Short mmCIF file of C-alpha atoms in Angstrom, two decimals:
data_model
loop_
_atom_site.label_atom_id
_atom_site.label_comp_id
_atom_site.label_asym_id
_atom_site.label_seq_id
_atom_site.Cartn_x
_atom_site.Cartn_y
_atom_site.Cartn_z
CA MET B 1 26.56 21.17 -52.77
CA ALA B 2 29.11 23.06 -54.93
CA GLU B 3 29.62 20.04 -57.19
CA HIS B 4 25.87 19.72 -57.61
CA LEU B 5 25.60 23.40 -58.68
CA ASP B 6 28.36 22.93 -61.27
CA VAL B 7 26.50 20.00 -62.79
CA THR B 8 23.22 21.87 -62.91
CA GLN B 9 24.84 24.94 -64.54
CA ALA B 10 26.30 22.72 -67.26
CA THR B 11 22.90 21.19 -67.82
CA LEU B 12 21.35 24.66 -68.19
CA GLN B 13 23.96 25.72 -70.77
CA GLN B 14 23.39 22.57 -72.82
CA THR B 15 19.58 22.67 -72.81
CA GLY B 16 18.63 26.25 -72.11
CA THR B 17 15.07 25.15 -71.52
CA VAL B 18 12.46 25.80 -68.83
CA GLU B 19 12.36 22.07 -68.05
CA ALA B 20 16.04 22.16 -67.12
CA ALA B 21 15.44 25.08 -64.77
CA ALA B 22 12.66 23.17 -63.05
CA LEU B 23 14.90 20.11 -62.74
CA ILE B 24 17.61 22.23 -61.16
CA ALA B 25 15.18 23.67 -58.61
CA GLN B 26 13.90 20.20 -57.71
CA GLN B 27 17.41 18.79 -57.26
CA THR B 28 18.42 21.78 -55.15
CA LEU B 29 15.42 21.27 -52.85
CA LEU B 30 16.19 17.56 -52.42
CA VAL B 31 19.80 18.30 -51.53
CA GLY B 32 18.69 20.90 -48.99
CA LEU B 33 16.31 18.45 -47.37
CA ALA B 34 19.03 15.81 -47.21
CA ILE B 35 21.42 18.21 -45.52
CA ALA B 36 18.73 19.25 -43.00
CA ALA B 37 18.00 15.60 -42.24
CA GLN B 38 21.70 14.94 -41.69
CA ASP B 39 21.90 17.90 -39.28
CA ALA B 40 18.82 16.69 -37.36
CA ALA B 41 20.21 13.16 -37.14
CA ALA B 42 23.53 14.50 -35.90
CA GLU B 43 21.79 16.59 -33.23
CA ALA B 44 19.68 13.60 -32.12
CA ALA B 45 22.78 11.43 -31.95
CA LYS B 46 24.50 14.11 -29.89
CA GLN B 47 21.58 14.24 -27.43
CA ALA B 48 21.45 10.44 -27.21
CA ALA B 49 25.18 10.33 -26.53
CA ALA B 50 24.82 12.93 -23.77
CA PHE B 51 21.95 10.97 -22.21
CA LEU B 52 23.89 7.71 -22.34
CA ALA B 53 26.97 9.39 -20.89
CA SER B 54 24.98 10.74 -17.93
CA LYS B 55 23.44 7.34 -17.29
CA THR B 56 26.63 5.34 -17.69
CA GLN B 57 28.37 7.51 -15.11
CA LEU B 58 26.17 5.68 -12.60
CA LEU B 59 27.30 2.35 -14.04
CA ALA B 60 30.90 3.45 -13.68
CA LEU B 61 30.30 4.17 -10.01
CA ILE B 62 28.59 0.81 -9.54
CA GLY B 63 31.40 -1.05 -11.28
CA GLY B 64 34.17 0.84 -9.50
CA SER B 65 35.55 2.26 -12.75
CA LYS B 66 36.57 5.89 -13.22
CA GLN B 67 35.44 5.91 -16.85
CA ALA B 68 31.98 5.61 -18.28
CA MET B 69 31.34 2.27 -19.95
CA GLN B 70 30.21 3.22 -23.46
CA THR B 71 29.24 -0.29 -24.47
CA ASP B 72 26.19 -2.09 -25.78
CA LEU B 73 26.04 -3.98 -22.48
CA SER B 74 25.58 -0.78 -20.49
CA ARG B 75 22.86 0.42 -22.86
CA LYS B 76 20.98 -2.89 -22.53
CA LEU B 77 21.31 -2.74 -18.75
CA LEU B 78 19.78 0.72 -18.62
CA LEU B 79 16.84 -0.35 -20.75
CA LYS B 80 16.15 -3.34 -18.49
CA LEU B 81 16.12 -1.41 -15.23
CA PRO B 82 12.58 -1.84 -13.79
CA ASN B 83 10.36 1.06 -12.87
CA PRO B 84 9.64 1.46 -9.14
CA GLU B 85 6.30 0.21 -7.89
CA LEU B 86 4.75 3.22 -6.16
CA VAL B 87 6.62 6.51 -6.17
CA ALA B 88 5.54 10.11 -5.80
CA MET B 89 4.75 11.88 -9.06
CA ASP B 90 4.54 15.52 -10.15
CA GLY B 91 1.15 16.50 -11.51
CA GLN B 92 -1.62 19.06 -11.43
CA PRO B 93 -5.16 19.17 -10.00
CA LEU B 94 -7.96 17.44 -11.88
CA THR B 95 -10.98 19.74 -11.98
CA ALA B 96 -14.64 18.92 -12.50
CA GLU B 97 -14.61 20.94 -15.73
CA MET B 98 -11.81 18.78 -17.12
CA ARG B 99 -13.74 15.63 -16.24
CA SER B 100 -16.98 16.89 -17.78
CA LEU B 101 -15.28 17.92 -21.02
CA ALA B 102 -13.50 14.56 -21.33
CA CYS B 103 -16.71 12.62 -20.65
CA LYS B 104 -18.60 14.67 -23.23
CA SER B 105 -15.95 13.86 -25.84
CA ALA B 106 -15.98 10.16 -24.87
CA LYS B 107 -19.77 9.96 -25.21
CA GLU B 108 -19.64 11.65 -28.62
CA ALA B 109 -17.00 9.16 -29.76
CA LYS B 110 -19.10 6.29 -28.43
CA SER B 111 -22.19 7.47 -30.33
CA LYS B 112 -20.16 7.58 -33.53
CA ASN B 113 -18.31 4.29 -33.12
CA GLY B 114 -20.95 2.36 -31.18
CA LYS B 115 -18.22 0.64 -29.16
CA VAL B 116 -16.46 1.42 -25.93
CA GLN B 117 -13.71 -0.41 -24.07
CA ARG B 118 -15.30 -2.14 -21.11
CA VAL B 119 -13.97 -1.72 -17.62
CA GLY B 120 -13.02 -4.86 -15.73
CA LYS B 121 -15.66 -5.93 -13.22
CA LYS B 122 -16.31 -9.14 -11.38
CA THR B 123 -19.19 -10.07 -9.12
CA GLU B 124 -19.51 -13.24 -7.08
CA GLU B 125 -22.35 -14.34 -4.82
CA TYR B 126 -22.60 -17.36 -2.54
CA ASP B 127 -25.50 -19.04 -0.79
CA PRO B 128 -25.83 -17.35 2.62
CA TYR B 129 -27.84 -20.12 4.28
CA ALA B 130 -25.31 -22.96 4.61
CA LYS B 131 -24.07 -23.96 8.08
CA LEU B 132 -20.40 -24.43 8.84
CA CYS B 133 -19.12 -26.76 11.55
CA TRP B 134 -16.86 -24.93 13.99
CA GLY B 135 -14.97 -28.12 14.71
CA CYS B 136 -13.85 -29.33 11.28
CA GLY B 137 -14.55 -26.14 9.32
CA GLU B 138 -16.74 -27.91 6.74
CA LEU B 139 -20.38 -27.72 5.71
CA GLY B 140 -22.94 -30.09 7.15
CA VAL B 141 -26.05 -30.48 9.30
CA VAL B 142 -25.00 -29.05 12.65
CA ALA B 143 -26.11 -29.13 16.28
CA THR B 144 -25.95 -25.85 18.23
CA CYS B 145 -24.73 -25.75 21.82
CA THR B 146 -27.53 -24.62 24.16
CA THR B 147 -25.23 -23.05 26.75
CA PRO B 148 -25.93 -19.29 26.94
CA LEU B 149 -23.39 -17.16 25.03
CA CYS B 150 -21.76 -20.24 23.48
CA GLY B 151 -23.57 -21.25 20.29
CA TYR B 152 -20.84 -23.72 19.24
CA LEU B 153 -21.80 -25.54 16.03
CA LEU B 154 -20.82 -29.20 15.62
CA CYS B 155 -21.70 -31.26 12.56
CA LEU B 156 -23.71 -34.47 13.04
CA MET B 157 -24.55 -35.30 9.40
CA LYS B 158 -22.61 -35.00 6.14
CA GLN B 159 -22.87 -36.60 2.73
CA ASP B 160 -20.38 -39.14 4.04
CA GLU B 161 -21.64 -40.00 7.54
CA SER B 162 -18.23 -41.34 8.59
CA LEU B 163 -16.79 -37.81 8.36
CA ALA B 164 -19.17 -36.03 10.78
CA CYS B 165 -17.66 -34.74 14.03
CA ILE B 166 -20.45 -36.44 16.07
CA GLU B 167 -20.12 -40.16 15.35
CA ASP B 168 -23.75 -41.15 16.10
CA SER B 169 -26.41 -38.44 15.97
CA ARG B 170 -28.86 -40.68 17.89
CA GLU B 171 -26.77 -40.23 21.05
CA ILE B 172 -27.72 -36.55 21.37
CA GLU B 173 -31.45 -36.98 20.80
CA GLY B 174 -33.86 -36.20 23.62
CA ARG B 175 -31.65 -33.83 25.63
CA PRO B 176 -30.20 -30.31 25.23
CA PHE B 177 -26.98 -30.40 23.24
CA LYS B 178 -23.78 -29.21 24.87
CA CYS B 179 -20.47 -28.94 23.03
CA PRO B 180 -17.32 -30.67 24.36
CA ILE B 181 -15.96 -27.37 25.67
CA CYS B 182 -19.04 -26.65 27.81
CA ILE B 183 -19.17 -30.27 29.05
CA SER B 184 -15.56 -30.04 30.21
CA LYS B 185 -16.39 -26.86 32.17
CA THR B 186 -19.46 -28.38 33.87
CA LYS B 187 -18.74 -30.19 37.15
CA GLY B 188 -20.08 -33.73 37.39
CA MET B 189 -20.94 -33.95 33.71
CA ALA B 190 -19.39 -36.54 31.39
CA MET B 191 -19.38 -36.83 27.62
CA TYR B 192 -22.57 -38.52 26.42
CA TYR B 193 -21.63 -38.81 22.73
CA ASN B 194 -18.54 -39.74 20.76
CA VAL B 195 -16.65 -37.17 18.68
CA ARG B 196 -13.93 -37.41 16.07
CA ASN B 197 -11.76 -35.00 14.08
CA TYR B 198 -9.68 -33.87 17.06
CA ILE B 199 -12.60 -32.01 18.64
CA LEU B 200 -11.48 -32.88 22.19
CA ALA B 201 -8.51 -30.57 21.64
CA MET B 202 -11.13 -27.78 21.93
CA ARG B 203 -10.15 -26.14 18.67
CA VAL B 204 -12.67 -23.36 18.20
CA SER B 205 -13.21 -22.22 14.64
CA HIS B 206 -14.51 -18.73 14.00
CA PRO B 207 -18.17 -18.37 13.04
CA PRO B 208 -19.09 -17.71 9.41
CA PRO B 209 -18.24 -14.12 8.45
CA PRO B 210 -20.90 -11.60 7.47
CA PRO B 211 -21.20 -10.69 3.77
CA LEU B 212 -18.41 -8.57 2.31
CA ALA B 213 -18.15 -6.11 -0.57
CA VAL B 214 -14.63 -5.48 -1.94
CA ILE B 215 -14.14 -2.41 -4.16
CA HIS B 216 -10.87 -2.09 -6.05
CA LEU B 217 -9.86 1.23 -7.69
CA THR B 218 -6.58 1.38 -9.64
CA TRP B 219 -4.56 3.86 -11.67
CA GLU B 220 -1.34 3.10 -13.59
CA VAL B 221 -0.16 0.23 -11.37
CA HIS B 222 0.85 -3.34 -12.05
CA GLY B 223 1.51 -6.48 -10.07
CA ALA B 224 -0.62 -9.10 -8.37
CA ALA B 225 -0.63 -7.69 -4.82
CA VAL B 226 -4.34 -6.85 -4.70
CA PRO B 227 -5.52 -9.85 -6.79
CA ILE B 228 -3.73 -12.14 -4.31
CA LEU B 229 -5.66 -10.49 -1.47
CA ILE B 230 -8.93 -10.90 -3.35
CA GLU B 231 -8.21 -14.57 -4.10
CA ALA B 232 -7.57 -15.22 -0.40
CA LEU B 233 -10.89 -13.61 0.53
CA LYS B 234 -12.70 -15.55 -2.20
CA GLU B 235 -11.39 -18.83 -0.81
CA GLU B 236 -12.53 -17.98 2.72
CA PHE B 237 -16.01 -16.94 1.63
CA ARG B 238 -16.33 -19.93 -0.70
CA ARG B 239 -15.51 -22.24 2.19
CA HIS B 240 -18.10 -20.57 4.40
CA HIS B 241 -20.66 -20.18 1.60
CA ARG B 242 -21.16 -16.51 2.37
CA PRO B 243 -21.99 -13.62 -0.02
CA LEU B 244 -18.94 -11.89 -1.50
CA LEU B 245 -19.20 -8.99 -3.95
CA ILE B 246 -16.08 -7.91 -5.87
CA GLU B 247 -16.01 -4.76 -8.00
CA HIS B 248 -13.03 -3.37 -9.93
CA LEU B 249 -12.93 0.01 -11.67
CA PRO B 250 -9.77 1.47 -13.26
CA MET B 251 -9.65 5.21 -12.65
CA THR B 252 -9.51 7.37 -15.79
CA MET B 253 -10.69 10.78 -16.87
CA THR B 254 -13.99 9.31 -18.09
CA SER B 255 -14.51 6.01 -16.23
CA TRP B 256 -16.36 7.74 -13.39
CA ASP B 257 -19.18 8.56 -15.85
CA SER B 258 -19.16 5.24 -17.73
CA GLU B 259 -21.78 2.49 -17.88
CA GLU B 260 -19.42 0.22 -15.95
CA ALA B 261 -19.21 2.72 -13.09
CA ASP B 262 -23.01 2.98 -13.01
CA GLU B 263 -23.28 -0.82 -12.87
CA MET B 264 -20.76 -0.96 -10.03
CA ARG B 265 -22.73 1.62 -8.04
CA SER B 266 -25.96 -0.26 -8.69
CA HIS B 267 -24.41 -3.52 -7.46
CA LEU B 268 -23.11 -1.81 -4.32
CA LEU B 269 -26.46 -0.21 -3.50
CA ASP B 270 -28.20 -3.57 -3.98
CA PHE B 271 -25.63 -5.20 -1.68
CA PHE B 272 -26.21 -2.54 0.98
CA SER B 273 -29.98 -3.00 0.88
CA GLN B 274 -29.87 -6.82 0.88
CA HIS B 275 -27.15 -7.17 3.54
CA PRO B 276 -27.42 -4.51 6.26
CA GLU B 277 -24.77 -6.41 8.24
CA GLY B 278 -22.41 -6.63 5.26
CA LYS B 279 -18.91 -5.22 5.66
CA VAL B 280 -17.07 -3.09 3.08
CA LEU B 281 -13.40 -3.00 2.06
CA LEU B 282 -12.18 -0.36 -0.40
CA VAL B 283 -8.69 -0.79 -1.88
CA ILE B 284 -7.17 2.17 -3.75
CA HIS B 285 -3.97 1.31 -5.60
CA THR B 286 -2.39 4.39 -7.19
CA HIS B 287 0.37 7.00 -6.99
CA ALA B 288 0.45 10.23 -4.99
CA ASP B 289 1.52 13.70 -6.06
CA SER B 290 4.92 14.48 -4.55
CA ALA B 291 4.04 18.05 -3.56
CA THR B 292 0.43 17.85 -2.36
CA GLY B 293 0.12 14.15 -1.48
CA GLN B 294 -3.18 13.98 -3.37
CA LEU B 295 -4.05 10.82 -5.30
CA CYS B 296 -3.30 10.58 -9.02
CA ASN B 297 -6.26 9.17 -10.93
CA SER B 298 -5.98 10.33 -14.54
CA TRP B 299 -3.74 11.73 -17.29
CA ASN B 300 -4.18 14.99 -19.13
CA HIS B 301 -5.31 14.95 -22.78
CA ASN B 302 -1.90 13.97 -24.21
CA GLU B 303 -0.92 11.70 -21.28
CA THR B 304 2.07 13.76 -20.18
CA ILE B 305 0.88 15.12 -16.82
CA ALA B 306 -0.70 13.14 -13.98
CA LEU B 307 -3.89 14.68 -12.60
CA TYR B 308 -4.72 14.34 -8.93
CA ASN B 309 -7.50 14.91 -6.38
CA THR B 310 -7.96 14.54 -2.64
CA ILE B 311 -9.17 11.23 -1.25
CA GLU B 312 -12.61 12.75 -0.63
CA GLU B 313 -12.92 13.86 -4.25
CA VAL B 314 -11.78 10.45 -5.50
CA LEU B 315 -14.49 8.75 -3.45
CA THR B 316 -17.15 11.13 -4.74
CA PHE B 317 -16.07 10.83 -8.38
CA TYR B 318 -15.72 7.05 -8.65
CA LEU B 319 -18.03 5.64 -5.97
CA GLY B 320 -20.66 8.29 -6.51
CA GLN B 321 -22.32 10.56 -3.98
CA GLU B 322 -25.19 8.15 -3.35
CA VAL B 323 -22.82 5.31 -2.43
CA VAL B 324 -20.79 7.64 -0.19
CA ASP B 325 -23.96 8.84 1.57
CA THR B 326 -25.07 5.23 2.08
CA LEU B 327 -21.68 4.30 3.53
CA GLN B 328 -21.98 7.14 6.05
CA MET B 329 -25.26 5.71 7.35
CA ARG B 330 -24.09 2.09 7.71
CA SER B 331 -23.18 0.60 11.07
CA ALA B 332 -21.31 -2.44 9.68
CA LEU B 333 -17.52 -2.33 9.48
CA ARG B 334 -16.03 -0.26 6.65
CA GLY B 335 -12.30 -0.23 5.95
CA LEU B 336 -10.04 1.55 3.45
CA LEU B 337 -6.65 0.19 2.33
CA LEU B 338 -4.55 2.80 0.50
CA LEU B 339 -1.60 1.45 -1.49
CA ALA B 340 0.32 4.60 -2.39
CA CYS B 341 3.63 6.21 -1.47
CA GLY B 342 4.05 8.08 1.79
CA ALA B 343 3.17 11.50 0.38
CA ALA B 344 -0.49 10.43 0.53
CA VAL B 345 -0.35 10.53 4.35
CA GLY B 346 2.07 13.45 4.54
CA THR B 347 1.31 16.74 6.23
CA ASN B 348 -0.34 18.22 3.12
CA HIS B 349 -2.91 15.42 2.64
CA ILE B 350 -3.31 13.79 6.05
CA GLY B 351 -6.15 16.19 6.90
CA SER B 352 -8.24 14.90 4.00
CA MET B 353 -7.43 11.31 4.99
CA LYS B 354 -8.64 11.95 8.55
CA CYS B 355 -11.84 13.56 7.23
CA VAL B 356 -12.79 10.25 5.62
CA VAL B 357 -12.95 8.75 9.13
CA GLN B 358 -14.26 11.85 10.89
CA LYS B 359 -17.20 12.08 8.44
CA ASN B 360 -18.00 8.41 9.13
CA ILE B 361 -17.45 7.26 5.55
CA PHE B 362 -15.01 4.60 6.80
CA ASP B 363 -14.29 3.28 10.28
CA TRP B 364 -10.57 3.01 9.69
CA VAL B 365 -7.88 3.67 7.08
CA LEU B 366 -4.69 1.67 6.59
CA ALA B 367 -1.85 3.37 4.68
CA PHE B 368 1.96 3.51 4.55
CA SER B 369 4.43 6.37 5.03
CA ALA B 370 7.53 5.18 3.13
CA ASP B 371 8.73 7.37 0.26
CA ARG B 372 8.76 4.30 -1.99
CA LEU B 373 6.23 1.53 -1.47
CA ASN B 374 6.45 -1.93 -2.98
CA PRO B 375 3.17 -3.74 -2.20
CA GLY B 376 4.77 -7.09 -2.99
CA GLU B 377 7.01 -6.67 0.08
CA ILE B 378 4.14 -6.22 2.52
CA MET B 379 1.01 -7.91 1.17
CA ALA B 380 1.66 -11.30 2.77
CA GLN B 381 1.24 -9.87 6.29
CA ILE B 382 -1.33 -7.24 5.29
CA ARG B 383 -3.42 -9.91 3.57
CA ALA B 384 -3.40 -11.98 6.76
CA ALA B 385 -4.42 -8.94 8.82
CA LEU B 386 -7.34 -8.13 6.51
CA THR B 387 -8.46 -11.76 6.59
CA ASP B 388 -8.46 -11.67 10.39
CA ILE B 389 -10.51 -8.46 10.30
CA PHE B 390 -13.15 -9.34 7.71
CA VAL B 391 -13.35 -13.12 8.15
CA LYS B 392 -12.54 -13.76 11.80
CA GLY B 393 -13.95 -10.50 13.14
CA GLU B 394 -10.83 -9.36 15.01
CA ASP B 395 -10.27 -5.76 16.06
CA PRO B 396 -8.61 -3.94 13.12
CA TRP B 397 -5.76 -2.33 15.08
CA VAL B 398 -5.01 -5.54 17.00
CA ALA B 399 -5.00 -7.61 13.80
CA ILE B 400 -2.70 -5.13 12.04
CA VAL B 401 -0.25 -4.99 14.94
CA ASN B 402 -0.19 -8.77 15.45
CA ASN B 403 0.42 -9.59 11.79
CA SER B 404 2.80 -6.78 10.89
CA THR B 405 5.01 -7.37 13.95
CA ALA B 406 5.14 -11.16 13.61
CA SER B 407 8.34 -10.54 11.62
CA LYS B 408 10.36 -7.49 10.61
CA THR B 409 9.46 -7.82 6.92
CA VAL B 410 6.77 -5.15 6.70
CA LEU B 411 8.07 -2.49 9.07
CA SER B 412 11.64 -2.74 7.79
CA HIS B 413 10.19 -1.71 4.40
CA THR B 414 7.70 0.95 5.50
CA PRO B 415 6.04 2.30 8.64
CA ILE B 416 2.29 1.74 8.86
CA VAL B 417 -0.17 4.60 9.28
CA TYR B 418 -3.55 3.79 10.84
CA ILE B 419 -6.49 6.18 11.21
CA ASP B 420 -9.60 5.54 13.33
CA LYS B 421 -11.63 7.29 16.05
CA ASP B 422 -10.68 7.67 19.69
CA SER B 423 -12.97 7.32 22.71
CA GLU B 424 -14.28 10.86 22.11
CA GLN B 425 -15.22 10.01 18.51
CA GLN B 426 -12.49 12.21 17.08
CA ALA B 427 -10.28 11.02 14.23
CA ARG B 428 -6.84 9.97 15.44
CA CYS B 429 -3.80 8.87 13.48
CA LEU B 430 -1.15 6.39 14.65
CA GLN B 431 2.12 5.22 13.13
CA LEU B 432 3.58 1.75 13.76
CA VAL B 433 7.37 1.56 13.40
CA LEU B 434 10.34 -0.75 13.86
CA SER B 435 13.17 0.52 16.07
CA ALA B 436 16.33 -0.65 14.32
CA ILE B 437 19.74 0.01 15.84
CA PRO B 438 21.97 1.75 14.83
CA GLY B 439 20.46 3.62 11.89
CA HIS B 440 16.74 3.78 12.72
CA PRO B 441 16.19 4.19 16.49
CA TRP B 442 12.48 4.43 17.36
CA GLY B 443 11.75 4.49 13.64
CA PHE B 444 13.55 7.80 13.01
CA ILE B 445 16.60 8.67 10.95
CA PRO B 446 18.29 10.94 13.52
CA LEU B 447 20.18 14.10 12.61
CA CYS B 448 23.09 15.68 14.43
CA GLY B 449 22.06 18.21 17.08
CA VAL B 450 25.23 20.29 16.74
CA PRO B 451 24.70 23.48 14.72
CA LEU B 452 26.74 23.74 11.50
CA CYS B 453 27.79 20.07 11.66
CA PRO B 454 28.03 18.79 8.05
CA ALA B 455 26.71 15.33 8.98
CA ARG B 456 24.36 13.68 6.52
CA ARG B 457 21.50 11.24 7.00
CA GLY B 458 22.97 8.03 8.36
CA ASP B 459 25.93 9.68 10.12
CA VAL B 460 24.18 9.67 13.50
CA HIS B 461 24.02 6.20 15.03
CA GLY B 462 21.97 5.00 17.96
CA SER B 463 22.93 2.44 20.59
CA ALA B 464 20.93 0.95 23.45
CA SER B 465 22.05 0.08 26.95
CA LYS B 466 22.52 -3.63 27.62
CA HIS B 467 21.16 -3.17 31.15
CA LEU B 468 17.40 -2.69 31.10
CA PRO B 469 16.10 -0.56 34.02
CA ILE B 470 12.73 -2.25 33.56
CA PRO B 471 12.73 -5.92 32.42
CA GLY B 472 11.48 -6.16 28.86
CA ASP B 473 11.68 -2.40 28.29
CA PHE B 474 13.68 -2.54 25.09
CA HIS B 475 15.06 0.73 23.74
CA GLY B 476 13.79 2.65 26.74
CA ARG B 477 16.96 4.75 26.65
CA LEU B 478 19.22 5.32 23.65
CA ARG B 479 22.49 7.07 22.95
CA LEU B 480 22.87 9.04 19.73
CA LYS B 481 26.38 9.71 18.47
CA CYS B 482 27.45 11.69 15.41
CA ARG B 483 30.30 10.03 13.50
CA VAL B 484 31.35 13.35 11.95
CA CYS B 485 31.77 15.68 14.94
CA ASN B 486 31.88 13.02 17.71
CA PHE B 487 29.17 14.75 19.71
CA GLY B 488 26.35 12.76 21.25
CA ILE B 489 23.55 12.57 23.80
CA TRP B 490 21.56 10.08 25.90
CA ILE B 491 17.79 10.22 25.35
CA LYS B 492 14.99 8.64 27.35
CA ARG B 493 12.14 7.32 25.24
CA PRO B 494 9.30 9.87 25.20
CA ASP B 495 6.01 8.85 26.78
CA TRP B 496 4.18 9.19 23.46
CA ILE B 497 6.34 6.44 21.89
CA ILE B 498 4.54 3.32 23.13
CA ALA B 499 5.97 -0.21 22.97
CA THR B 500 3.65 -2.82 21.49
CA ARG B 501 2.53 -5.50 23.89
CA LEU B 502 4.51 -8.76 23.74
CA ARG B 503 6.54 -7.53 20.74
CA SER B 504 10.09 -6.26 21.16
CA TYR B 505 11.44 -3.31 19.14
CA PHE B 506 8.03 -2.34 17.68
CA PHE B 507 6.50 0.97 18.73
CA SER B 508 3.45 3.11 17.98
CA MET B 509 3.26 6.90 18.09
CA PRO B 510 1.03 9.76 16.94
CA TRP B 511 1.14 10.79 13.29
CA PRO B 512 2.12 13.22 11.91
CA LEU B 513 4.64 14.36 14.51
CA THR B 514 5.05 17.97 15.53
CA GLU B 515 8.41 19.73 15.43
CA GLU B 516 8.48 19.65 19.24
CA GLN B 517 8.01 15.87 19.24
CA LEU B 518 10.75 15.41 16.64
CA ASP B 519 13.11 17.58 18.68
CA GLU B 520 12.38 15.51 21.80
CA ALA B 521 12.81 12.14 20.08
CA MET B 522 16.08 13.06 18.36
CA GLY B 523 17.57 15.15 21.17
CA ARG B 524 17.53 18.38 19.23
CA ASN B 525 16.09 20.28 22.19
CA CYS B 526 19.08 19.32 24.39
CA THR B 527 22.77 20.17 24.39
CA TRP B 528 24.98 17.58 22.73
CA LYS B 529 28.33 16.97 24.38
CA LEU B 530 31.65 15.89 22.97
CA ILE B 531 32.42 12.19 23.20
CA ALA B 532 36.10 11.80 24.09
CA GLN B 533 38.38 8.80 23.57
CA GLU B 534 39.46 7.04 26.74
CA ALA B 535 43.07 7.78 27.53
CA ASN B 536 44.07 4.17 28.25
CA SER B 537 42.08 2.46 25.52
CA THR B 538 44.13 -0.43 24.08
CA SER B 539 41.27 -2.72 23.16
CA SER B 540 41.73 -4.60 19.88
CA LYS B 541 38.05 -4.10 19.16
CA GLY B 542 38.62 -0.40 18.46
CA LYS B 543 38.04 2.84 20.26
CA LYS B 544 36.01 3.13 23.43
CA TRP B 545 33.91 6.22 23.91
CA GLU B 546 32.04 7.75 26.81
CA LEU B 547 30.02 10.91 27.27
CA GLU B 548 31.57 13.85 29.07
CA TYR B 549 28.90 14.91 31.55
#
């Protein structure tokens, strides 16, 4: 800067003109801007270095090094770390005034531009009049069993006659038709026609499902979890030639008031009027606010803050009040699958979730209580459960329990929360968990019951007795032991923790739990006693411990 001023002063002495003075001022301004840019770049570099240093400390811990790895490799690794699927977010409430203002602006922009980005929507209909053989599972001309309460359908004619389950349709003419199952149960009656396709094994296929409407609402999610579910349902309804309506609406500040939303509502109302027996499945795939548990469904004007509403408000905004009112009056099965993190069914939002069932908008709700939810980890079993419910007509709770406990995949990732009505028509909420020893007995992460003990989560381990007082009563009695203070306690399984039938280590319980229930399940309402080392313990397997009663 000083050298530049010397040069400009010499120029002024030589010329002594106004033009030289202007040139000096211009050069001085350019130099000042350059210096300011250098300072800003230095500050940005300093902030970037601080950010990288904070992040690479984690890499140093992972790699076992005591120094941060300030390398290009570490920077590339940080950039490639994937975002979690469904995590709780911090946001603010989305009000009706905000929605109205955004929709007004969107409509003004549409009138000026004449174009608007269309919302994805897909509708599929199938012929509802085709008959499906219950023996081979294919379409054809069928004979119906005349036995009361049976109604078994068996094909006798197809395009290729050699493929029909009844070999010769003339053999059943002139007499009431009975299926092979009913003939085998009738004393003194023999088969009077020949069958093929393994029908004598008495394989009973499920009857064709009633029509189904699938509604899919999404906000800021990715992955193929829900499309895979929809493809599975499409294949089942294609095979049965039954009506299937699929509607997809991304949730935004303005999509609730768009032409696409109006078309979706019109399609749903037409479906309801044409198919009174038609079932409904609503899938909401979004994030939940970490504090309130309400469902995020839009961004603010500059897309920096997530905006959220309760589940009831989301239904009213995007489905529309007329669709919600129609759902309340329907007697056919209505289910809601919520793919969001566990805050959505936490204590702050579970009341709104139960209201959806209590107000008879849906018969049941299926959700998940893990802090982090990855739908890809669970959709294989959940897809099978939903297929059993909407295609095979199984009881929702039975189908969910049977499929989610067939392996430990789902419940080792997240507990399942299920809401329906009890025998008194009051909304009830259940949680299905996996009891994993030692760190997750009865689905809990136990805490030490000794006051002032510095134990952390995971320091209290559970162990089960090898001798079962009741055969098959797994985890009926557990011992909890703190690895920090060496205190512990034996706990009998509370009556409200119920073992699932025919499935070991899977349990159901009320949700959410009260503080009294948590104290009972984790032994916090009892006195923990010191676990002492046996005096003559010389076992090579380590220390032996027993409770001092």
